[in-house]
Short mmCIF file of C-alpha atoms in Angstrom, two decimals:
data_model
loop_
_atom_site.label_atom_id
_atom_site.label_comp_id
_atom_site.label_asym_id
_atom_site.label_seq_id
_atom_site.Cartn_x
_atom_site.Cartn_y
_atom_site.Cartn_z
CA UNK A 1 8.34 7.01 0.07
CA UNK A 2 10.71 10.04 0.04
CA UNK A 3 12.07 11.43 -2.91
CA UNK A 4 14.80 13.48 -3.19
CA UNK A 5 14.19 16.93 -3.55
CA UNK A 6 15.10 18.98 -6.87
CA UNK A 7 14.96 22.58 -6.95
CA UNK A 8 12.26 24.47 -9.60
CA UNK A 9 13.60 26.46 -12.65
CA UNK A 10 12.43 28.72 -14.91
CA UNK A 11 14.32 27.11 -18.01
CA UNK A 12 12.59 23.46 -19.70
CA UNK A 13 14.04 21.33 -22.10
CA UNK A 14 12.62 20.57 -25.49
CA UNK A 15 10.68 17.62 -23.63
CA UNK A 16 8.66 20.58 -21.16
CA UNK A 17 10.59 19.29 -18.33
CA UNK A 18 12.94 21.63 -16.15
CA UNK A 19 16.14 21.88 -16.88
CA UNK A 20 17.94 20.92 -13.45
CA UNK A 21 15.01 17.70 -13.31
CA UNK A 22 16.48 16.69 -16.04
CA UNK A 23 20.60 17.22 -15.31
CA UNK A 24 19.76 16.10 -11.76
CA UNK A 25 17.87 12.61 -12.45
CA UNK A 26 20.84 11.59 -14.47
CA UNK A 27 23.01 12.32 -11.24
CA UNK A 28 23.95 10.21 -8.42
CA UNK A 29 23.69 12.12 -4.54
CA UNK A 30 26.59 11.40 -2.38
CA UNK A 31 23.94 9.69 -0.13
CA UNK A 32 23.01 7.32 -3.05
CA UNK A 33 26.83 6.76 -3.69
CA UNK A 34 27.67 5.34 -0.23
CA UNK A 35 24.71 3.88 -0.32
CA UNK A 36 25.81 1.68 -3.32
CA UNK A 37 29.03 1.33 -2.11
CA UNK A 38 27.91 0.25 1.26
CA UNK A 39 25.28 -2.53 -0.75
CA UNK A 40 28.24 -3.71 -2.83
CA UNK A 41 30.76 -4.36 0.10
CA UNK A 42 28.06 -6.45 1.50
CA UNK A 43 26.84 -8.20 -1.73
CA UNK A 44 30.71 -8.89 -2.52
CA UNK A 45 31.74 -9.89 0.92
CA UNK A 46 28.82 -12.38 1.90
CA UNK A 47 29.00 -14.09 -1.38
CA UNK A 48 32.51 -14.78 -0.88
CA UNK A 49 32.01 -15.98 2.28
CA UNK A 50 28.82 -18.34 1.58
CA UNK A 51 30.71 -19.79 -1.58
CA UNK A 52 33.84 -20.57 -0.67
CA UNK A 53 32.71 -24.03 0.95
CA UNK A 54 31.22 -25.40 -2.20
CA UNK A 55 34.55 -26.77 -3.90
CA UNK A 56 36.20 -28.22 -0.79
CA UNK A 57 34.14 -28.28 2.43
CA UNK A 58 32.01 -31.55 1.61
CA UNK A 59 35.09 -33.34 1.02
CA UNK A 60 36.73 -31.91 3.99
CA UNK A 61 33.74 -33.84 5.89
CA UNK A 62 34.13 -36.70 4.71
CA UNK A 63 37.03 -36.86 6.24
CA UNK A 64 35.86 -36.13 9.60
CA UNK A 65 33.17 -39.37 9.35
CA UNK A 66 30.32 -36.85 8.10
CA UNK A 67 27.60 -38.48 6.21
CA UNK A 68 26.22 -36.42 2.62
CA UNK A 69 22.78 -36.42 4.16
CA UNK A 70 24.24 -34.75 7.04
CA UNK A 71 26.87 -32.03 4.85
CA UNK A 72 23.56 -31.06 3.24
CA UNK A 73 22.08 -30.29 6.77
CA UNK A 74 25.16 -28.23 7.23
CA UNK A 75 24.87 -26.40 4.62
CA UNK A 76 20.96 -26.12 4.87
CA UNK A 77 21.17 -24.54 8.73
CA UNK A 78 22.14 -21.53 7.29
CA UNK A 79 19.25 -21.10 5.26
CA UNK A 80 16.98 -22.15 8.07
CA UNK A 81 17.96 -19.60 10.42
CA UNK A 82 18.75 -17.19 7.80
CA UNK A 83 14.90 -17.82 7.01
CA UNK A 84 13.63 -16.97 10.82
CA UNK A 85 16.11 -14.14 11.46
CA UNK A 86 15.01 -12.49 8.27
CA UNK A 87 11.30 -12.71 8.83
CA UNK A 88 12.47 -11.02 12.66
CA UNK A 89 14.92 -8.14 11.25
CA UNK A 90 12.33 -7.48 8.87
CA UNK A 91 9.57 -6.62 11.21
CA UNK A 92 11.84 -4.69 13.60
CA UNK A 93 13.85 -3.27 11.37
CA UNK A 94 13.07 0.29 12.09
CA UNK A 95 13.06 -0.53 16.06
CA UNK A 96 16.50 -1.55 15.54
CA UNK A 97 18.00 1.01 13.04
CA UNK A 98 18.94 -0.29 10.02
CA UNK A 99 22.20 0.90 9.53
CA UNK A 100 23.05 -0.57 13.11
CA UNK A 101 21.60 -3.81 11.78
CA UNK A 102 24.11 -3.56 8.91
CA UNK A 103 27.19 -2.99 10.12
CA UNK A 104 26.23 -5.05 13.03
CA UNK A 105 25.48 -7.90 10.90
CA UNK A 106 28.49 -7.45 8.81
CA UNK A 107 31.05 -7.13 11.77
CA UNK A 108 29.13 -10.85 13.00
CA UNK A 109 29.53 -12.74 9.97
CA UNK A 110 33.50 -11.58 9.59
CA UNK A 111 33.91 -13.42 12.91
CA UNK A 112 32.12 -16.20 12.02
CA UNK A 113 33.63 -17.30 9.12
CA UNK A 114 37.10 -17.01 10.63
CA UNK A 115 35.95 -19.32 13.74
CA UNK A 116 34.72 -21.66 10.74
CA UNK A 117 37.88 -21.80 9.32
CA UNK A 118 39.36 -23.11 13.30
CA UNK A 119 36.97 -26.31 12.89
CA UNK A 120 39.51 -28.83 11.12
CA UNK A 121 40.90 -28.37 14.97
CA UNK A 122 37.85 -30.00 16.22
CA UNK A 123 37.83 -33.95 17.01
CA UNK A 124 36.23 -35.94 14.40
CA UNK A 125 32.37 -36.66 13.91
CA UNK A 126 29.36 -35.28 16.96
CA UNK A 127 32.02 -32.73 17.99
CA UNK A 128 32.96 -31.64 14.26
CA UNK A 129 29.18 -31.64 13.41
CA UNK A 130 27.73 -29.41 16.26
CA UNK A 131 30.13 -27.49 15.94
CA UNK A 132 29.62 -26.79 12.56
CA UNK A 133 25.90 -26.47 12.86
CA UNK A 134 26.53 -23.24 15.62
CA UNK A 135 29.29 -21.31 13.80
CA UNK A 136 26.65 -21.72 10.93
CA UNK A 137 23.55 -20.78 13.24
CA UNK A 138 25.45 -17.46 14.02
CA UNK A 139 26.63 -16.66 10.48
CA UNK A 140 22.85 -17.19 9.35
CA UNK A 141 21.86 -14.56 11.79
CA UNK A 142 24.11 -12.30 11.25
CA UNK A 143 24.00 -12.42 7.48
CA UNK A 144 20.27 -12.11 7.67
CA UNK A 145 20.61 -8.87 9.92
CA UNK A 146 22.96 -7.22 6.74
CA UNK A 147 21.24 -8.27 4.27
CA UNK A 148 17.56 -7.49 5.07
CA UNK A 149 18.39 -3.59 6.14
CA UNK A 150 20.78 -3.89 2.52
CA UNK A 151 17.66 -4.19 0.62
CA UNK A 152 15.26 -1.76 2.78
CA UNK A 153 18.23 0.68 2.39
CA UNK A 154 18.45 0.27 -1.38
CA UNK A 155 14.91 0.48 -2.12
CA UNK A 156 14.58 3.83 0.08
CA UNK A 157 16.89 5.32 -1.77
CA UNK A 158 16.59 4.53 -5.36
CA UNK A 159 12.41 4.42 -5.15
CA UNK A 160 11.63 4.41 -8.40
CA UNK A 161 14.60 2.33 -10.01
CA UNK A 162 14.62 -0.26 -7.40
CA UNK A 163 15.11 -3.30 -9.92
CA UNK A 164 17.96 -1.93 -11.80
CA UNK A 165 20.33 -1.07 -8.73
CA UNK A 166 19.79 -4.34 -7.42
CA UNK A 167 20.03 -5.76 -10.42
CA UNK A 168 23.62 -4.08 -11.12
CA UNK A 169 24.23 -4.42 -7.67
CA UNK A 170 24.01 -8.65 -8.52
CA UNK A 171 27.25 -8.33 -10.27
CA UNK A 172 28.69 -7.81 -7.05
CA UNK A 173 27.12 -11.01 -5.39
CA UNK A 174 28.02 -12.92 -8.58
CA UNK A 175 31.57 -11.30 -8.33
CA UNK A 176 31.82 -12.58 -4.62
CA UNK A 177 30.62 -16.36 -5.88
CA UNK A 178 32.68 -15.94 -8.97
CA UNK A 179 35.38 -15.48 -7.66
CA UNK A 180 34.93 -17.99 -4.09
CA UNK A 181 34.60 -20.85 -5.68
CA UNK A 182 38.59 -20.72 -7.03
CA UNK A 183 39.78 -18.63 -4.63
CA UNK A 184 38.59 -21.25 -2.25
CA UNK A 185 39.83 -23.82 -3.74
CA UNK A 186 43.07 -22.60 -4.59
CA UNK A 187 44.17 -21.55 -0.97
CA UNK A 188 42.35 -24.79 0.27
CA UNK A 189 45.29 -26.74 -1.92
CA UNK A 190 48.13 -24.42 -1.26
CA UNK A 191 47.88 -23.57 3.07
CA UNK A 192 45.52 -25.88 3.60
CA UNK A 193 42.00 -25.73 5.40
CA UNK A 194 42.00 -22.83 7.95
CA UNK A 195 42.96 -20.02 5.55
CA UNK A 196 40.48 -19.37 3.33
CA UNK A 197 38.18 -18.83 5.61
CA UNK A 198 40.81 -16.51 7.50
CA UNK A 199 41.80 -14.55 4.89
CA UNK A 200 37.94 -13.84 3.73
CA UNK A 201 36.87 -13.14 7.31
CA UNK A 202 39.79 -10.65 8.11
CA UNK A 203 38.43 -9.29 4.47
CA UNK A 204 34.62 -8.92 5.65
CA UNK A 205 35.91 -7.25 9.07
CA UNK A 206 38.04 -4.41 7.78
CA UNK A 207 35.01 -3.84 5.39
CA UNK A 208 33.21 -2.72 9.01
CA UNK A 209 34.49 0.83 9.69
CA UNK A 210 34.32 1.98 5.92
CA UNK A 211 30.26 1.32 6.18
CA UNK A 212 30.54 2.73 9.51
CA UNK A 213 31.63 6.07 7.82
CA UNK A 214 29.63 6.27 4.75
CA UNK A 215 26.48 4.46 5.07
CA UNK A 216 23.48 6.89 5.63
CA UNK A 217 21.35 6.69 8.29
CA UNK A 218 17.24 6.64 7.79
CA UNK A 219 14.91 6.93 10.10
CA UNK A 220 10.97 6.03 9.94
CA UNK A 221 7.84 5.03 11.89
CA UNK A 222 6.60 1.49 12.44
CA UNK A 223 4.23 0.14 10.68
CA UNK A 224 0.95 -1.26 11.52
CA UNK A 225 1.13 -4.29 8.79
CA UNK A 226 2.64 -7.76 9.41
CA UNK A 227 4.03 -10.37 7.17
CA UNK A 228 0.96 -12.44 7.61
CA UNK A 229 -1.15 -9.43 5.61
CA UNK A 230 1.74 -9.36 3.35
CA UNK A 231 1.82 -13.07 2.41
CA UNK A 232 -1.66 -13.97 2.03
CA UNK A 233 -1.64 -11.67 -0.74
CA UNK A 234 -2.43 -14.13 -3.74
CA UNK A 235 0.54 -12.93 -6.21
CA UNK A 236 2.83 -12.80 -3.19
CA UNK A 237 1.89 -16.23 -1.99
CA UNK A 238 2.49 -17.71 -5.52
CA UNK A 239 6.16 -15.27 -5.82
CA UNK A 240 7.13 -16.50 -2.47
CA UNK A 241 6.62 -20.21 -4.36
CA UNK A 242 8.67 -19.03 -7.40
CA UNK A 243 11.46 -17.58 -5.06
CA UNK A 244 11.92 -20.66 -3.16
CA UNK A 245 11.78 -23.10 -5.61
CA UNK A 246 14.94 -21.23 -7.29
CA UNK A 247 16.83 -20.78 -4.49
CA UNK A 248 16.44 -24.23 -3.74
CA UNK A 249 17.91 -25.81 -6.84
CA UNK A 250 20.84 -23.12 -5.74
CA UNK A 251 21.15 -24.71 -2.46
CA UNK A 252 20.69 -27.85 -3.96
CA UNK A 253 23.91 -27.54 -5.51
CA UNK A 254 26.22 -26.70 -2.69
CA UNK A 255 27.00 -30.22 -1.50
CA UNK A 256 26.42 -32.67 -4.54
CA UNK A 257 27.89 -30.97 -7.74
CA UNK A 258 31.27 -30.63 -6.40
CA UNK A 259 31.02 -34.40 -5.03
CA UNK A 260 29.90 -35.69 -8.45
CA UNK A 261 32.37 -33.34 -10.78
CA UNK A 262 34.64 -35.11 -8.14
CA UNK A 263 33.89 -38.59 -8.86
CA UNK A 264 32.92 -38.23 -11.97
CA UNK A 265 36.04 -36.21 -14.27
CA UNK A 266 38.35 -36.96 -11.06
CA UNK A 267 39.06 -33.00 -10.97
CA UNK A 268 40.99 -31.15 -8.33
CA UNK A 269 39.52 -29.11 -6.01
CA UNK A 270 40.27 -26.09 -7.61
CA UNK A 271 39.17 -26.86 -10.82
CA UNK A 272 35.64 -27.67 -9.50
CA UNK A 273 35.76 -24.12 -8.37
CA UNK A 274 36.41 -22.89 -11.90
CA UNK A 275 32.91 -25.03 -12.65
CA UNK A 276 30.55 -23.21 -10.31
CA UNK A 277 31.75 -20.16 -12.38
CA UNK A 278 29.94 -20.67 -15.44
CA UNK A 279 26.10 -19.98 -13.04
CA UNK A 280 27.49 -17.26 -11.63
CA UNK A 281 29.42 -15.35 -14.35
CA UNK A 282 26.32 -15.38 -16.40
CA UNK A 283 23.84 -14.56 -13.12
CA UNK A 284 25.67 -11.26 -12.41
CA UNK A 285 26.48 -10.20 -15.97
CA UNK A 286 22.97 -10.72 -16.97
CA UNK A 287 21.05 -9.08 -14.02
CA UNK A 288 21.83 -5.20 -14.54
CA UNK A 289 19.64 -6.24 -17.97
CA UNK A 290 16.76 -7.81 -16.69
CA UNK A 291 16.69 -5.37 -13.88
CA UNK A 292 16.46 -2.64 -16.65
CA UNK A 293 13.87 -4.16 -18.16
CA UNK A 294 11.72 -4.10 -15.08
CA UNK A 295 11.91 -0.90 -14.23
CA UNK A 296 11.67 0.39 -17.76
CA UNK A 297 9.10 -2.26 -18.70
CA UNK A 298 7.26 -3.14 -15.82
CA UNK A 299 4.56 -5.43 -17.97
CA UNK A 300 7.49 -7.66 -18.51
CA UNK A 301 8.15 -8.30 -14.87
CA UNK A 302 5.68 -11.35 -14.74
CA UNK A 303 6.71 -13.33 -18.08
CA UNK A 304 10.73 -13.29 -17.15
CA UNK A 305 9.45 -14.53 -13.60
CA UNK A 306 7.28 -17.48 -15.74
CA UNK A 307 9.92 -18.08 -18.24
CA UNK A 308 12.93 -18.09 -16.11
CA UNK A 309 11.42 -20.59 -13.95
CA UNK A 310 10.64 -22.88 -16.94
CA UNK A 311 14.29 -22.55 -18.67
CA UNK A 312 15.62 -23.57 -15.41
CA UNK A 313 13.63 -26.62 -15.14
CA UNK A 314 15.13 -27.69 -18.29
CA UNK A 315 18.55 -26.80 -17.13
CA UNK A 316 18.29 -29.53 -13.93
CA UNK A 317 16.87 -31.86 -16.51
CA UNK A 318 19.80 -31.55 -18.77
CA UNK A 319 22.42 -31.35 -15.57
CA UNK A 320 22.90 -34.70 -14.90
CA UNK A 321 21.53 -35.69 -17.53
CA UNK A 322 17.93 -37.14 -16.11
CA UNK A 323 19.00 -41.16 -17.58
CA UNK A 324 15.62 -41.17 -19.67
CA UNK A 325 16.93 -38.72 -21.98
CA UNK A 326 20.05 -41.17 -22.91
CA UNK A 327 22.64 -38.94 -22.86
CA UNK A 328 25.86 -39.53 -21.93
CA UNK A 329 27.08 -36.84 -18.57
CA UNK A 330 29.99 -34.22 -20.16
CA UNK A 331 32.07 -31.24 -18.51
CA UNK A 332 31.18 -29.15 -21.22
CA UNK A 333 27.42 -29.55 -21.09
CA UNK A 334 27.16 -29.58 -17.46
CA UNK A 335 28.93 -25.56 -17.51
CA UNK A 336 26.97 -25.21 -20.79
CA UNK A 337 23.96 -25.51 -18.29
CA UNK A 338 25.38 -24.09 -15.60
CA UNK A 339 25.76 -20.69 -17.82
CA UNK A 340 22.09 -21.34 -19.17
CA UNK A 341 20.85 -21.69 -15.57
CA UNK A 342 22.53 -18.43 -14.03
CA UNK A 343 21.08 -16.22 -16.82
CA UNK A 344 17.39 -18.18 -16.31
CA UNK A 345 18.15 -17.69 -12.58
CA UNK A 346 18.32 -13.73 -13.23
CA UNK A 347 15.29 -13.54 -15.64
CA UNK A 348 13.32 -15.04 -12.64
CA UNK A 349 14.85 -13.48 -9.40
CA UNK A 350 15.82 -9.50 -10.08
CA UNK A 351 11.63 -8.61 -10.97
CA UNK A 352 10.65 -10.65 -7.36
CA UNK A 353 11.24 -7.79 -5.24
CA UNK A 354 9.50 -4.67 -7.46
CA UNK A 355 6.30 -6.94 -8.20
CA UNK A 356 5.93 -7.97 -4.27
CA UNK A 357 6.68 -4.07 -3.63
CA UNK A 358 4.13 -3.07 -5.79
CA UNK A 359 1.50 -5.63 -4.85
CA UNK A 360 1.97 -4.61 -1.15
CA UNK A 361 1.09 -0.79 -2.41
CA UNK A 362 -1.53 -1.95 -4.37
CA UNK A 363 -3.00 -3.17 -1.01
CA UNK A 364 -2.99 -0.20 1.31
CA UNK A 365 0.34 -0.73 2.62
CA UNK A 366 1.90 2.87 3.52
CA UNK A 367 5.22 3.78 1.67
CA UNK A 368 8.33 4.30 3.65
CA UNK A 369 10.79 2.25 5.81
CA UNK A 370 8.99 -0.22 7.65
CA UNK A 371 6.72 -1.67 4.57
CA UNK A 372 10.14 -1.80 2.90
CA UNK A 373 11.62 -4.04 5.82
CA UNK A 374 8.64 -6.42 5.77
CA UNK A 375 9.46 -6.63 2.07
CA UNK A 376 13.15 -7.31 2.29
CA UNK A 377 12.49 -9.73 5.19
CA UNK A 378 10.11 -11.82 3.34
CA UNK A 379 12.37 -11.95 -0.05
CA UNK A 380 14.99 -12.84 2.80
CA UNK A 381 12.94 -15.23 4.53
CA UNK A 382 11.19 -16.60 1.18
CA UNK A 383 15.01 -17.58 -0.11
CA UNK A 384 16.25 -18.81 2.78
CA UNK A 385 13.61 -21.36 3.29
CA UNK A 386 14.79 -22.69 -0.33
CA UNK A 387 18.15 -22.31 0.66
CA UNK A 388 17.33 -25.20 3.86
CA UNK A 389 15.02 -27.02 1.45
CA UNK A 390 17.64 -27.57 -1.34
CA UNK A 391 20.98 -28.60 -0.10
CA UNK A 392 19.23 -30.69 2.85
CA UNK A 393 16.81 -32.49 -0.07
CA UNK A 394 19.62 -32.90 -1.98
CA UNK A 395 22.27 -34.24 0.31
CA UNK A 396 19.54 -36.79 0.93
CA UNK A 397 18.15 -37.54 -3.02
CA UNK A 398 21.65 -37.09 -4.05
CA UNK A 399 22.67 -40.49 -1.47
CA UNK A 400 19.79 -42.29 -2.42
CA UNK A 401 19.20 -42.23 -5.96
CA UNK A 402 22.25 -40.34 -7.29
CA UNK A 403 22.59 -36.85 -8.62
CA UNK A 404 21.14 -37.50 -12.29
CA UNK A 405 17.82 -38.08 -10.71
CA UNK A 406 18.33 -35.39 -8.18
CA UNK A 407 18.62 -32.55 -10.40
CA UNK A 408 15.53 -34.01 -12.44
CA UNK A 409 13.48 -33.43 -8.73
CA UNK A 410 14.48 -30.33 -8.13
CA UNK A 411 14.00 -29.21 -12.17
CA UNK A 412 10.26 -30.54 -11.95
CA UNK A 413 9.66 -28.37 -8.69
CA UNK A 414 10.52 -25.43 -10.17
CA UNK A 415 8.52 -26.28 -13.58
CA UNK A 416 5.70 -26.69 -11.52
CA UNK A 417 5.96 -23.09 -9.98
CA UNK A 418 6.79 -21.85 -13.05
CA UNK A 419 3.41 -23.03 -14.70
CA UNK A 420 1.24 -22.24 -11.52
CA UNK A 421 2.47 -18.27 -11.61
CA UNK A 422 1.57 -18.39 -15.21
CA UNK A 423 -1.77 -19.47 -14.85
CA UNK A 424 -2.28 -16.88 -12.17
CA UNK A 425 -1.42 -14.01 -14.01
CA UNK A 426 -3.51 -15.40 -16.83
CA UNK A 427 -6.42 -15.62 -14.76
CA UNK A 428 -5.76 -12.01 -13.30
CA UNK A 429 -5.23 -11.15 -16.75
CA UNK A 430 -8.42 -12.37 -17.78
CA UNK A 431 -10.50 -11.35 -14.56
CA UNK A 432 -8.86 -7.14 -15.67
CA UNK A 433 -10.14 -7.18 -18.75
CA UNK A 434 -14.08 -8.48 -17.61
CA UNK A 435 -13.88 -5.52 -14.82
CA UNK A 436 -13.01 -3.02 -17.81
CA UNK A 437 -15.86 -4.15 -19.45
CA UNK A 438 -18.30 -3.99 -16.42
#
């Protein structure tokens, strides 16, 4: 992977390390600048985008004679295609260029969520849901294209603090669902249904020719590796596990919590907004931490991935509440959770990408562009297929044995991976220390 290069001197600090290493490691280039900027425009915008439907849309679908089973599949299409257009970006990223990809991607998904926004036109139930289902299609692909050459871009040029930008950079995405949610929900209630998804498009689009201007522009070779190589790796087989069992109790959220805050406290639709903001305040306020800590402690990386995972389990346990434990449903605890679960959610998620990056150089894969693309498209691919699973699951539990029990499914999925990628690093724990000794 390239490093930037720093000019020698003659002059070394008191730690025997040159003088201008040491001023310029402390320094952001102007390439890494855009860079970041470029990342964050995406991160913010996207977010934005994706969670604005949350407070109001499954409502708004009811209305046009759409079942929950089916709002779930709605909202799960995204991540489906999301999860095949990822694993295709990825492996042709560097055919394709990935700042093309970008601002391609970007300039895509601004159109698509104002067309989404022109739907409420549409007559009610088949025509409403297919329509639906293709101005999601193309927002999946085109988010997937942004996204995927984000992270390859990222990671080529901050190489060896690849966890802590995109860590800090995960204040940005929880900015975007921060902020949504409400902002969703309040123009929802004030002009109605087309304009905020207007007003967030037109916001993505004009985003277009400032990443046209400052993103850089890196080229590389193809590699010889596939995702196949890539996932059969043990530890990234059992990651990919960890990775979608979060983002599925994510996605399973998307089309029941607002329904049952709904029915259950009677709240507006912008005050269910203000509830999704507990997960995501803490999510992007915590992850510049844990992303320090796994660049600066990499031994850590595996136990937040273990323990994050667990604490989350207990968080869908304690969401509805599951009805064994006797306790009686509350606003409070449910955001009490909610802020839990989005700092459990960062413990887990922010070490993925450096410990499937590392395993993949660990097994002979070259460094540079293209292994970074595979990478990115399989964390891409990895939480979109959690993304289809968890909303779709969900619409579906959710309608047949309420959202209590729901949340208890999708907590004891995630327990499970939780436990099986602590075992394995146990055992490869255990199996380093007998080679020492050999």
């Amino acid at each position: 992977m390239d490093k930037p290069f720093l000019p020698e001197s003659d002059f070394t600090s008191d730690d025997g390390q040159p003088e201008v290493v040491r001023r310029e490691s402390t320094r952001l280039s102007r390439e890494q600048l855009c860079t970041l900027i470029s990342a964050a425009s995406i991160n913010l915008g996207s977010m934005m985008c994706y969670s604005i439907l949350g407070p109001f849309f499954p409502n708004e679908a009811e209305k046009k004679n759409v079942s929950n089973t089916v709002i779930g599949m709605i909202f799960g299409c995204f991540a489906l295609f999301d999860l095949l257009s990822c694993l295709l970006f990825g492996k042709y990223l560097v055919h394709i260029g990935a700042k093309f990809m970008f601002v391609a991607g970007m300039f895509v998904s601004g159109g698509a969520t104002i067309l989404f926004g022109l739907l409420d036109q549409a007559p009610d139930g088949p025509v409403f849901i297919t329509l639906c289902f293709l101005v999601r299609v193309v927002d999946a692909i085109s988010f997937a294209a942004a996204i995927t050459a984000s992270f390859s871009i990222l990671a080529k040029a901050f190489p060896n603090n690849v966890a802590t930008v995109m860590g800090s950079l995960e204040i940005f995405s929880g900015l975007g669902l921060v902020l949504g949610p409400p902002l969703g929900g309040f123009l929802y209630q004030t002009f109605g249904y087309e304009v905020p998804f207007i007003f967030l498009g037109c916001l993505v689009l004009l985003m277009v020719p400032l990443n046209m201007c400052i993103l850089p522009n890196y080229d590389s070779a193809p590699s010889e590796h596939s995702f196949w190589k890539l996932i059969t790796l043990p530890k990234v087989g059992f990651i990919s596990f960890v990775i979608i069992s979060l983002s599925g109790c994510f996605g399973f959220l998307d089309p029941t919590l607002s329904l049952f805050v709904l029915n259950k406290f009677n709240l507006s639709a912008g005050y269910v907004g203000l509830v999704f903001l507990g997960l995501a305040l803490s999510y992007s306020i915590s992850s510049p931490l844990f992303g320090l800590l796994s660049d600066k402690i990499p031994y850590l990386r595996k136990w937040l991935l273990v323990f994050g995972n667990i604490i989350t389990a207990v968080c869908y346990m304690l969401l509805g509440p599951i009805p064994i434990l006797h306790i009686e449903s509350q606003l409070w605890l449910i955001i009490l959770v909610l802020v839990v679960n989005g700092i459990s959610a960062g413990m887990s998620i922010i070490p993925t990408f450096p410990e499937i990056l590392s395993c993949a150089y660990e097994n002979g894969f070259e460094e540079g562009l293209s292994t970074l693309g595979l990478v990115s498209g399989l964390l891409g691919a990895m939480w979109s297929l959690g993304a289809f699973i968890g909303p779709t699951l969900g619409g579906f539990l959710y309608e047949k044995i309420g959202f209590e029990w729901a949340a208890a499914v999708q907590g004891l999925w995630t327990l499970i991976t939780g436990l099986a990628m602590g075992l394995f690093y146990v055992l490869e724990h255990c199996r380093g220390k007998r080679k020492k000794i050999l």
